């Protein structure tokens, strides 16, 4: 490069900064014809960073992946043995960012959640393993404008049951030890009801001819809780 002309100051050096790991971008707004519509990410719950919550989050991500795999064609003939999947699960946890010294325990949590789901009649039903549901989809991404808001979300599991009722089900990998399980589940219903109500609004816009019911399923706890949403 040619040197700067005499009497001119060289440009200041550029400095690069590293964002903190807990940084998140601001909410996005879409402006149309002088009005603003807020984009609402239904799953936008960002916990304060710490390794315990992050590992739990990665465990939840992998459990969701495995449940999605179980819903794929061919699994109705019988899901594969979970023991043989352990090396793959360990590798996926590492790819997600789980530290090496935590991968073994995290993998056990994933495998336990899967084993409990497969041994639960309700779990097998909603996965479609027993063949009693139809028009099912997993990880269904929907977006739409509802009451002036652009809603975006990914529904873990949706299907029509034997009576033709449309269900939307959200998997929660929450754990609970000791007494007070019913109170804990009641609190989870209250906590996630607004999220499921938004899912229901999206589903009604997508399938207006169907009535919608919603539920939470807890693979680790083998618990199911219906969540009241406007039909």
GROMACS .gro file of C-alpha atoms in nm:
model
  231
    1UNK     CA    1   0.000   0.000   0.000
    2UNK     CA    2   0.118   0.356  -0.074
    3UNK     CA    3   0.211   0.567   0.231
    4UNK     CA    4  -0.032   0.847   0.323
    5UNK     CA    5   0.039   1.190   0.175
    6UNK     CA    6   0.261   1.419   0.389
    7UNK     CA    7   0.071   1.612   0.652
    8UNK     CA    8  -0.215   1.361   0.687
    9UNK     CA    9  -0.281   1.144   0.988
   10UNK     CA   10  -0.297   0.769   0.937
   11UNK     CA   11  -0.638   0.611   1.004
   12UNK     CA   12  -0.682   0.489   1.362
   13UNK     CA   13  -0.634   0.116   1.413
   14UNK     CA   14  -0.953  -0.088   1.426
   15UNK     CA   15  -1.028  -0.270   1.747
   16UNK     CA   16  -1.233  -0.586   1.762
   17UNK     CA   17  -1.433  -0.667   2.074
   18UNK     CA   18  -1.574  -0.999   2.191
   19UNK     CA   19  -1.937  -1.001   2.302
   20UNK     CA   20  -2.015  -1.160   2.635
   21UNK     CA   21  -2.155  -1.512   2.602
   22UNK     CA   22  -2.488  -1.413   2.760
   23UNK     CA   23  -2.545  -1.130   2.508
   24UNK     CA   24  -2.864  -1.159   2.305
   25UNK     CA   25  -2.975  -0.941   2.010
   26UNK     CA   26  -3.262  -0.698   2.072
   27UNK     CA   27  -3.614  -0.787   1.970
   28UNK     CA   28  -3.675  -0.732   1.598
   29UNK     CA   29  -3.958  -0.515   1.471
   30UNK     CA   30  -4.106  -0.519   1.123
   31UNK     CA   31  -4.230  -0.182   1.003
   32UNK     CA   32  -4.502  -0.182   0.740
   33UNK     CA   33  -4.682   0.127   0.607
   34UNK     CA   34  -4.612   0.337   0.911
   35UNK     CA   35  -4.708   0.074   1.168
   36UNK     CA   36  -4.484  -0.159   1.364
   37UNK     CA   37  -4.558  -0.526   1.423
   38UNK     CA   38  -4.347  -0.696   1.686
   39UNK     CA   39  -4.198  -1.033   1.601
   40UNK     CA   40  -4.262  -1.263   1.897
   41UNK     CA   41  -4.050  -1.575   1.932
   42UNK     CA   42  -4.270  -1.804   2.139
   43UNK     CA   43  -3.972  -2.002   2.272
   44UNK     CA   44  -3.771  -1.691   2.362
   45UNK     CA   45  -3.686  -1.778   2.722
   46UNK     CA   46  -3.320  -1.702   2.782
   47UNK     CA   47  -3.191  -1.819   3.120
   48UNK     CA   48  -2.903  -1.643   3.293
   49UNK     CA   49  -2.586  -1.821   3.188
   50UNK     CA   50  -2.442  -2.086   3.413
   51UNK     CA   51  -2.313  -2.434   3.337
   52UNK     CA   52  -2.594  -2.615   3.520
   53UNK     CA   53  -2.870  -2.444   3.322
   54UNK     CA   54  -2.673  -2.469   2.998
   55UNK     CA   55  -2.615  -2.844   3.034
   56UNK     CA   56  -2.984  -2.891   3.115
   57UNK     CA   57  -3.072  -2.691   2.808
   58UNK     CA   58  -2.848  -2.907   2.588
   59UNK     CA   59  -2.997  -3.223   2.741
   60UNK     CA   60  -3.341  -3.090   2.653
   61UNK     CA   61  -3.231  -3.015   2.297
   62UNK     CA   62  -3.102  -3.368   2.249
   63UNK     CA   63  -3.411  -3.528   2.405
   64UNK     CA   64  -3.622  -3.331   2.158
   65UNK     CA   65  -3.404  -3.458   1.873
   66UNK     CA   66  -3.437  -3.817   1.988
   67UNK     CA   67  -3.812  -3.792   2.028
   68UNK     CA   68  -3.828  -3.652   1.676
   69UNK     CA   69  -3.621  -3.948   1.549
   70UNK     CA   70  -3.862  -4.190   1.715
   71UNK     CA   71  -4.151  -4.035   1.521
   72UNK     CA   72  -3.992  -4.095   1.183
   73UNK     CA   73  -4.117  -4.365   0.944
   74UNK     CA   74  -3.997  -4.712   1.028
   75UNK     CA   75  -3.983  -4.663   1.404
   76UNK     CA   76  -4.334  -4.801   1.447
   77UNK     CA   77  -4.185  -5.145   1.384
   78UNK     CA   78  -3.978  -5.100   1.697
   79UNK     CA   79  -3.732  -4.832   1.812
   80UNK     CA   80  -3.362  -4.922   1.818
   81UNK     CA   81  -3.190  -5.023   2.141
   82UNK     CA   82  -3.084  -4.713   2.328
   83UNK     CA   83  -2.761  -4.868   2.453
   84UNK     CA   84  -2.616  -4.877   2.103
   85UNK     CA   85  -2.691  -4.506   2.061
   86UNK     CA   86  -2.473  -4.393   2.352
   87UNK     CA   87  -2.157  -4.310   2.147
   88UNK     CA   88  -2.365  -4.100   1.910
   89UNK     CA   89  -2.542  -3.924   2.198
   90UNK     CA   90  -2.210  -3.846   2.366
   91UNK     CA   91  -2.078  -3.699   2.041
   92UNK     CA   92  -2.387  -3.486   1.990
   93UNK     CA   93  -2.371  -3.352   2.345
   94UNK     CA   94  -2.008  -3.255   2.288
   95UNK     CA   95  -2.106  -3.080   1.964
   96UNK     CA   96  -2.374  -2.887   2.152
   97UNK     CA   97  -2.107  -2.760   2.390
   98UNK     CA   98  -2.137  -2.986   2.695
   99UNK     CA   99  -1.794  -3.000   2.868
  100UNK     CA  100  -1.621  -3.342   2.855
  101UNK     CA  101  -1.648  -3.394   3.230
  102UNK     CA  102  -2.026  -3.348   3.214
  103UNK     CA  103  -2.105  -3.550   2.900
  104UNK     CA  104  -2.143  -3.887   3.074
  105UNK     CA  105  -2.400  -3.762   3.326
  106UNK     CA  106  -2.582  -3.562   3.057
  107UNK     CA  107  -2.597  -3.870   2.833
  108UNK     CA  108  -2.748  -4.074   3.117
  109UNK     CA  109  -3.019  -3.809   3.155
  110UNK     CA  110  -3.101  -3.824   2.784
  111UNK     CA  111  -3.115  -4.204   2.781
  112UNK     CA  112  -3.328  -4.209   3.095
  113UNK     CA  113  -3.578  -3.968   2.940
  114UNK     CA  114  -3.603  -4.183   2.629
  115UNK     CA  115  -3.640  -4.510   2.823
  116UNK     CA  116  -3.912  -4.361   3.040
  117UNK     CA  117  -4.102  -4.231   2.738
  118UNK     CA  118  -4.087  -4.565   2.557
  119UNK     CA  119  -4.206  -4.749   2.868
  120UNK     CA  120  -4.499  -4.510   2.915
  121UNK     CA  121  -4.825  -4.589   2.737
  122UNK     CA  122  -4.902  -4.219   2.694
  123UNK     CA  123  -4.552  -4.155   2.558
  124UNK     CA  124  -4.582  -4.433   2.301
  125UNK     CA  125  -4.927  -4.305   2.202
  126UNK     CA  126  -4.821  -3.947   2.132
  127UNK     CA  127  -4.512  -4.064   1.943
  128UNK     CA  128  -4.739  -4.272   1.721
  129UNK     CA  129  -4.555  -4.596   1.797
  130UNK     CA  130  -4.881  -4.783   1.858
  131UNK     CA  131  -5.036  -4.645   1.536
  132UNK     CA  132  -5.342  -4.485   1.696
  133UNK     CA  133  -5.284  -4.126   1.580
  134UNK     CA  134  -5.272  -3.970   1.234
  135UNK     CA  135  -5.172  -3.655   1.048
  136UNK     CA  136  -4.882  -3.617   1.289
  137UNK     CA  137  -4.584  -3.384   1.266
  138UNK     CA  138  -4.284  -3.313   1.486
  139UNK     CA  139  -4.088  -2.989   1.517
  140UNK     CA  140  -4.355  -2.810   1.312
  141UNK     CA  141  -4.246  -2.450   1.250
  142UNK     CA  142  -4.534  -2.203   1.212
  143UNK     CA  143  -4.550  -1.826   1.181
  144UNK     CA  144  -4.831  -1.583   1.121
  145UNK     CA  145  -4.984  -1.248   1.207
  146UNK     CA  146  -5.227  -1.274   1.499
  147UNK     CA  147  -5.381  -0.960   1.651
  148UNK     CA  148  -5.111  -0.743   1.501
  149UNK     CA  149  -4.825  -0.958   1.623
  150UNK     CA  150  -4.604  -1.176   1.407
  151UNK     CA  151  -4.587  -1.501   1.602
  152UNK     CA  152  -4.317  -1.758   1.537
  153UNK     CA  153  -4.286  -2.094   1.706
  154UNK     CA  154  -4.192  -2.458   1.667
  155UNK     CA  155  -4.447  -2.710   1.795
  156UNK     CA  156  -4.280  -3.021   1.936
  157UNK     CA  157  -4.560  -3.260   1.841
  158UNK     CA  158  -4.902  -3.226   1.679
  159UNK     CA  159  -5.147  -3.490   1.560
  160UNK     CA  160  -5.510  -3.596   1.532
  161UNK     CA  161  -5.622  -3.851   1.789
  162UNK     CA  162  -5.866  -4.136   1.737
  163UNK     CA  163  -6.165  -3.902   1.757
  164UNK     CA  164  -6.021  -3.648   1.512
  165UNK     CA  165  -5.917  -3.398   1.780
  166UNK     CA  166  -5.610  -3.186   1.700
  167UNK     CA  167  -5.348  -3.188   1.975
  168UNK     CA  168  -5.041  -2.972   2.020
  169UNK     CA  169  -4.795  -3.113   2.271
  170UNK     CA  170  -4.487  -2.947   2.416
  171UNK     CA  171  -4.215  -3.169   2.562
  172UNK     CA  172  -4.057  -3.047   2.885
  173UNK     CA  173  -3.748  -3.220   3.023
  174UNK     CA  174  -3.800  -3.075   3.370
  175UNK     CA  175  -3.698  -3.287   3.668
  176UNK     CA  176  -3.840  -3.295   4.018
  177UNK     CA  177  -3.731  -3.486   4.325
  178UNK     CA  178  -3.905  -3.538   4.654
  179UNK     CA  179  -4.260  -3.451   4.744
  180UNK     CA  180  -4.481  -3.188   4.590
  181UNK     CA  181  -4.488  -3.330   4.238
  182UNK     CA  182  -4.848  -3.228   4.173
  183UNK     CA  183  -4.783  -2.871   4.287
  184UNK     CA  184  -4.475  -2.858   4.065
  185UNK     CA  185  -4.672  -2.976   3.761
  186UNK     CA  186  -4.948  -2.725   3.834
  187UNK     CA  187  -4.685  -2.450   3.837
  188UNK     CA  188  -4.547  -2.571   3.504
  189UNK     CA  189  -4.895  -2.554   3.351
  190UNK     CA  190  -4.930  -2.193   3.467
  191UNK     CA  191  -4.580  -2.109   3.344
  192UNK     CA  192  -4.622  -2.250   2.993
  193UNK     CA  193  -4.989  -2.177   2.933
  194UNK     CA  194  -4.922  -1.844   2.752
  195UNK     CA  195  -4.677  -2.024   2.521
  196UNK     CA  196  -4.927  -2.297   2.437
  197UNK     CA  197  -5.203  -2.041   2.388
  198UNK     CA  198  -4.987  -1.876   2.120
  199UNK     CA  199  -4.924  -2.216   1.961
  200UNK     CA  200  -5.299  -2.275   1.958
  201UNK     CA  201  -5.359  -1.940   1.788
  202UNK     CA  202  -5.107  -2.028   1.518
  203UNK     CA  203  -5.258  -2.373   1.471
  204UNK     CA  204  -5.610  -2.234   1.444
  205UNK     CA  205  -5.489  -1.998   1.171
  206UNK     CA  206  -5.315  -2.290   0.997
  207UNK     CA  207  -5.600  -2.540   1.039
  208UNK     CA  208  -5.914  -2.328   1.094
  209UNK     CA  209  -6.145  -2.627   1.045
  210UNK     CA  210  -6.006  -2.808   1.351
  211UNK     CA  211  -6.052  -2.755   1.722
  212UNK     CA  212  -5.730  -2.749   1.922
  213UNK     CA  213  -5.631  -2.894   2.256
  214UNK     CA  214  -5.290  -2.858   2.417
  215UNK     CA  215  -5.079  -3.048   2.667
  216UNK     CA  216  -4.738  -3.070   2.828
  217UNK     CA  217  -4.555  -3.401   2.837
  218UNK     CA  218  -4.266  -3.459   3.078
  219UNK     CA  219  -4.051  -3.749   2.948
  220UNK     CA  220  -3.830  -3.769   3.258
  221UNK     CA  221  -4.130  -3.773   3.493
  222UNK     CA  222  -4.366  -3.969   3.264
  223UNK     CA  223  -4.632  -3.709   3.332
  224UNK     CA  224  -4.896  -3.555   3.108
  225UNK     CA  225  -5.089  -3.237   3.181
  226UNK     CA  226  -5.354  -3.088   2.956
  227UNK     CA  227  -5.333  -2.710   2.938
  228UNK     CA  228  -5.658  -2.518   2.882
  229UNK     CA  229  -5.640  -2.304   2.567
  230UNK     CA  230  -5.915  -2.132   2.369
  231UNK     CA  231  -6.052  -2.387   2.124
   0.00000   0.00000   0.00000
